[in-house]
Amino acid sequence: MENEVKLTKLASCAGCGAKVGAGTLCNLLAGFQTHYDPNLLVGYDKSDDASVYRVSDDLAIVQTTDFFPPIVDNPFMYGQIAATNALSDVYAMGGEPKLALNIMCIPEKMDKAPVQEILRGGYAKAYEAGAIITGGHTIHGAEPIYGLAVTGFVKPENVWTNSGAQPGDVLLLTKPLGVGILTTAAKAGLVEQELLDKLYVQMSTLNKYAHDVLVKYSVHACTDVTGFALLGHSLEMAQGSGVTVHLKAQAVPYHEEAYEMADMGFIPAGAYRNRDFAEAGVRVVGAVARALQDIFYDPQTSGGLLCAVPAAEAEGCLAELRAVAPSTQIIGYVTEKLDSAIYLEA
Amino acid sequence: MKTIDARGLSCPEPVILTRQAMMSGEAAYEVIVDNNTSKENVTRYAQHQGYKVAVTEQDGEFTLSLSK
């Protein structure tokens, strides 16, 4: 029966692991003519999470889209994760999602019931986020795809870019890493259901709650850690801000089980693409195990927020974030630009 | 020696096939893959299982000789 076909079997690539590499994207986007507009506060030139356009002195709109093939067999959960991931970019810019459009692709022969469940998952998360899904577009194709195009609001002076990190800031990360490696190992049946369920809950947890805490602090830079992994997104932040980001390998939250799975070679192709893209900007100081580095290059689906706040606010911010995102850790700090954009310190 | 032809497959299939083949516990295997990710991942898996790995490349295909 059609509805017994496993959703993930229809997908050639899992979640954000399907994302085209940052290097490839840069090449694809180079050289096109675009209008200059002073109201475009954030465009794609600094590789940020979403674009931001100033409509008036006290309103800017945040626009973003994100979609991917099934990362989980349960269609309702898949819908929730895809929507959570798409909404996340708005939170990463300091905004609040308001409107969303479904983006969907389904195999012609797929049953109606799982398709409805995917959509139900999307609507549930949009509702939780306070956003309204007003329509969308669905096509037929070989493998299922689902996601949202999201529009959010933010005050122009409250926009968080990934390019405002300052020397003296500390970095916080709100969700543990290892999702890409573990979902890859899960395809070999090597991950306990209990852990998988934990990952699904993590991936379907909105960054809204971390965002709602962070708005009370002086956020200098923020991004969400997704397809380009901790090191790819940190590199974009460091280069965009003109600083050096120091990451303390031992302080970064990750799922312990991902370490052995990385050692056993269950590493998604996206992690290799991320390494190719970012490695030249990463200086490893001391001994950081290969498996740990793999985790830092591992593409995350619906990952947490990575933000830079002044050191003086760090402890208060950490304590408050932990109440809504218990895995949150201070993972590093920012200095003036040194010989390498990232220092990965043992 | 058992040969595992994992050409045309993407992660994590080549590792899964290698893992299944190793259930027989032989001292040497040969794995053929056609992309860098699979080459790296099968190498990692084999090393984790205590095998030495030698890689030869020809026309974009990698032959991994695993031995104990």
CSV table of C-alpha atoms in Angstrom, one decimal, chain A residues 35-223:
chain,number,residue,atom,x,y,z
A,35,HIS,CA,18.9,47.3,-8.0
A,36,TYR,CA,20.5,49.3,-5.3
A,37,ASP,CA,17.9,50.2,-2.7
A,38,PRO,CA,18.9,51.9,0.6
A,39,ASN,CA,15.8,50.3,2.3
A,40,LEU,CA,17.2,46.8,1.6
A,41,LEU,CA,18.9,46.4,5.0
A,42,VAL,CA,20.1,42.9,4.5
A,43,GLY,CA,20.6,41.3,1.1
A,44,TYR,CA,22.5,38.2,0.1
A,45,ASP,CA,25.9,39.9,0.0
A,46,LYS,CA,26.8,38.9,3.6
A,47,SER,CA,25.4,35.4,3.4
A,48,ASP,CA,22.7,36.1,6.0
A,49,ASP,CA,19.7,34.0,7.0
A,50,ALA,CA,17.0,36.2,5.4
A,51,SER,CA,16.6,39.4,3.6
A,52,VAL,CA,15.3,42.5,5.5
A,53,TYR,CA,13.5,45.4,3.8
A,54,ARG,CA,12.6,48.7,5.6
A,55,VAL,CA,9.1,49.7,4.9
A,56,SER,CA,9.0,52.7,7.3
A,57,ASP,CA,11.0,54.0,10.2
A,58,ASP,CA,9.5,51.5,12.6
A,59,LEU,CA,8.8,48.5,10.4
A,60,ALA,CA,10.9,46.2,8.3
A,61,ILE,CA,9.9,43.0,6.7
A,62,VAL,CA,12.0,39.8,6.9
A,63,GLN,CA,11.7,37.3,4.1
A,64,THR,CA,13.0,33.8,3.8
A,65,THR,CA,12.3,30.4,2.4
A,66,ASP,CA,13.4,26.9,3.3
A,67,PHE,CA,12.3,23.4,2.3
A,68,PHE,CA,13.8,19.9,2.1
A,69,PRO,CA,12.9,16.2,1.5
A,70,PRO,CA,11.7,14.0,4.4
A,71,ILE,CA,14.0,13.6,7.3
A,72,VAL,CA,11.6,11.4,9.3
A,73,ASP,CA,9.0,8.8,8.3
A,74,ASN,CA,6.1,10.3,10.3
A,75,PRO,CA,4.5,12.9,8.0
A,76,PHE,CA,3.1,15.0,10.8
A,77,MET,CA,6.5,15.3,12.4
A,78,TYR,CA,8.2,16.0,9.0
A,79,GLY,CA,5.8,18.9,8.4
A,80,GLN,CA,6.5,20.3,11.9
A,81,ILE,CA,10.3,20.0,11.4
A,82,ALA,CA,10.3,21.6,7.9
A,83,ALA,CA,8.1,24.5,9.1
A,84,THR,CA,10.1,25.0,12.3
A,85,ASN,CA,13.3,25.1,10.2
A,86,ALA,CA,11.8,27.6,7.7
A,87,LEU,CA,10.4,29.9,10.5
A,88,SER,CA,13.8,29.9,12.2
A,89,ASP,CA,15.5,32.3,9.8
A,90,VAL,CA,13.0,35.0,10.8
A,91,TYR,CA,13.9,34.5,14.5
A,92,ALA,CA,17.6,34.5,13.6
A,93,MET,CA,17.1,38.0,12.2
A,94,GLY,CA,15.4,39.2,15.4
A,95,GLY,CA,12.0,39.2,13.8
A,96,GLU,CA,8.6,37.6,14.3
A,97,PRO,CA,7.0,35.6,11.6
A,98,LYS,CA,3.6,36.9,10.4
A,99,LEU,CA,2.7,35.3,7.0
A,100,ALA,CA,3.7,32.0,5.4
A,101,LEU,CA,3.2,30.2,2.1
A,102,ASN,CA,3.4,26.4,1.7
A,103,ILE,CA,6.0,25.1,-0.8
A,104,MET,CA,5.3,21.5,-1.6
A,105,CYS,CA,6.3,18.8,-4.0
A,106,ILE,CA,4.6,15.3,-3.9
A,107,PRO,CA,5.0,12.2,-6.0
A,108,GLU,CA,1.9,11.7,-8.1
A,109,LYS,CA,1.1,8.4,-6.6
A,110,MET,CA,1.4,9.4,-2.9
A,111,ASP,CA,-1.7,8.9,-0.8
A,112,LYS,CA,-3.8,11.9,0.3
A,113,ALA,CA,-3.5,11.1,4.0
A,114,PRO,CA,0.2,11.6,4.5
A,115,VAL,CA,0.2,14.7,2.4
A,116,GLN,CA,-2.5,16.2,4.7
A,117,GLU,CA,-0.4,15.1,7.7
A,118,ILE,CA,2.6,17.0,6.4
A,119,LEU,CA,0.5,20.1,5.9
A,120,ARG,CA,-1.1,19.7,9.3
A,121,GLY,CA,2.4,19.7,10.8
A,122,GLY,CA,3.3,22.9,9.0
A,123,TYR,CA,0.1,24.6,10.1
A,124,ALA,CA,0.6,23.5,13.7
A,125,LYS,CA,4.0,25.1,13.9
A,126,ALA,CA,3.0,28.3,12.0
A,127,TYR,CA,0.1,28.6,14.5
A,128,GLU,CA,2.5,28.1,17.5
A,129,ALA,CA,4.7,30.8,15.9
A,130,GLY,CA,1.8,33.2,15.6
A,131,ALA,CA,2.0,33.2,11.8
A,132,ILE,CA,-0.8,32.6,9.3
A,133,ILE,CA,-0.4,30.3,6.3
A,134,THR,CA,-2.2,32.1,3.5
A,135,GLY,CA,-1.6,29.8,0.6
A,136,GLY,CA,1.2,28.1,-1.3
A,137,HIS,CA,2.1,26.1,-4.3
A,138,THR,CA,2.3,22.4,-4.9
A,139,ILE,CA,3.8,20.5,-7.8
A,140,HIS,CA,4.3,16.8,-8.6
A,141,GLY,CA,7.9,15.4,-8.6
A,142,ALA,CA,9.9,12.3,-7.9
A,143,GLU,CA,10.6,12.9,-4.2
A,144,PRO,CA,8.5,14.8,-1.6
A,145,ILE,CA,9.6,18.3,-0.6
A,146,TYR,CA,8.0,20.5,2.0
A,147,GLY,CA,8.8,23.9,3.5
A,148,LEU,CA,7.6,27.5,3.8
A,149,ALA,CA,8.2,30.9,2.4
A,150,VAL,CA,7.9,33.2,5.5
A,151,THR,CA,7.4,36.9,5.9
A,152,GLY,CA,8.1,38.4,9.3
A,153,PHE,CA,8.2,41.8,11.0
A,154,VAL,CA,11.0,43.5,12.8
A,155,LYS,CA,11.8,47.1,13.9
A,156,PRO,CA,14.6,48.3,11.7
A,157,GLU,CA,16.8,49.2,14.7
A,158,ASN,CA,16.3,45.7,16.1
A,159,VAL,CA,17.6,43.6,13.2
A,160,TRP,CA,20.1,41.0,14.1
A,161,THR,CA,22.5,40.3,11.3
A,162,ASN,CA,25.3,37.8,11.3
A,163,SER,CA,27.8,40.6,10.7
A,164,GLY,CA,27.7,42.6,13.9
A,165,ALA,CA,29.9,40.5,16.3
A,166,GLN,CA,32.3,42.6,18.2
A,167,PRO,CA,35.5,41.9,20.1
A,168,GLY,CA,34.6,41.2,23.7
A,169,ASP,CA,31.4,39.3,22.8
A,170,VAL,CA,30.8,35.8,23.9
A,171,LEU,CA,29.0,33.2,21.7
A,172,LEU,CA,26.0,31.1,22.8
A,173,LEU,CA,24.5,28.1,21.0
A,174,THR,CA,21.0,27.0,22.0
A,175,LYS,CA,20.6,23.5,20.5
A,176,PRO,CA,23.1,20.5,20.6
A,177,LEU,CA,24.8,19.4,17.3
A,178,GLY,CA,25.0,16.0,15.7
A,179,VAL,CA,21.6,15.8,14.0
A,180,GLY,CA,22.9,15.2,10.5
A,181,ILE,CA,25.3,12.4,11.6
A,182,LEU,CA,22.7,10.7,13.7
A,183,THR,CA,20.0,10.8,11.0
A,184,THR,CA,22.5,9.3,8.6
A,185,ALA,CA,23.4,6.5,11.1
A,186,ALA,CA,19.6,6.0,11.6
A,187,LYS,CA,19.4,4.9,8.0
A,188,ALA,CA,21.7,2.0,9.0
A,189,GLY,CA,19.4,1.2,12.0
A,190,LEU,CA,22.1,2.2,14.5
A,191,VAL,CA,20.3,4.8,16.5
A,192,GLU,CA,17.9,3.9,19.3
A,193,GLN,CA,14.3,5.1,18.8
A,194,GLU,CA,14.5,6.9,22.1
A,195,LEU,CA,17.3,9.1,20.8
A,196,LEU,CA,15.6,9.6,17.5
A,197,ASP,CA,12.4,10.8,19.3
A,198,LYS,CA,14.6,13.3,21.2
A,199,LEU,CA,16.1,14.6,18.0
A,200,TYR,CA,12.6,15.0,16.4
A,201,VAL,CA,11.5,17.0,19.4
A,202,GLN,CA,14.6,19.1,19.2
A,203,MET,CA,14.2,19.8,15.5
A,204,SER,CA,10.5,20.7,15.9
A,205,THR,CA,11.2,23.1,18.8
A,206,LEU,CA,10.8,26.7,17.5
A,207,ASN,CA,13.7,29.1,18.0
A,208,LYS,CA,10.9,31.5,19.0
A,209,TYR,CA,11.5,30.8,22.7
A,210,ALA,CA,15.2,31.5,22.5
A,211,HIS,CA,14.5,34.6,20.4
A,212,ASP,CA,12.0,35.8,23.0
A,213,VAL,CA,14.7,35.7,25.7
A,214,LEU,CA,17.4,37.2,23.5
A,215,VAL,CA,15.4,40.3,22.6
A,216,LYS,CA,16.0,41.4,26.2
A,217,TYR,CA,19.8,41.4,25.7
A,218,SER,CA,22.2,43.4,23.5
A,219,VAL,CA,22.5,40.9,20.6
A,220,HIS,CA,25.3,42.0,18.3
A,221,ALA,CA,25.0,39.2,15.9
A,222,CYS,CA,22.8,36.1,15.4
A,223,THR,CA,22.3,33.3,13.0
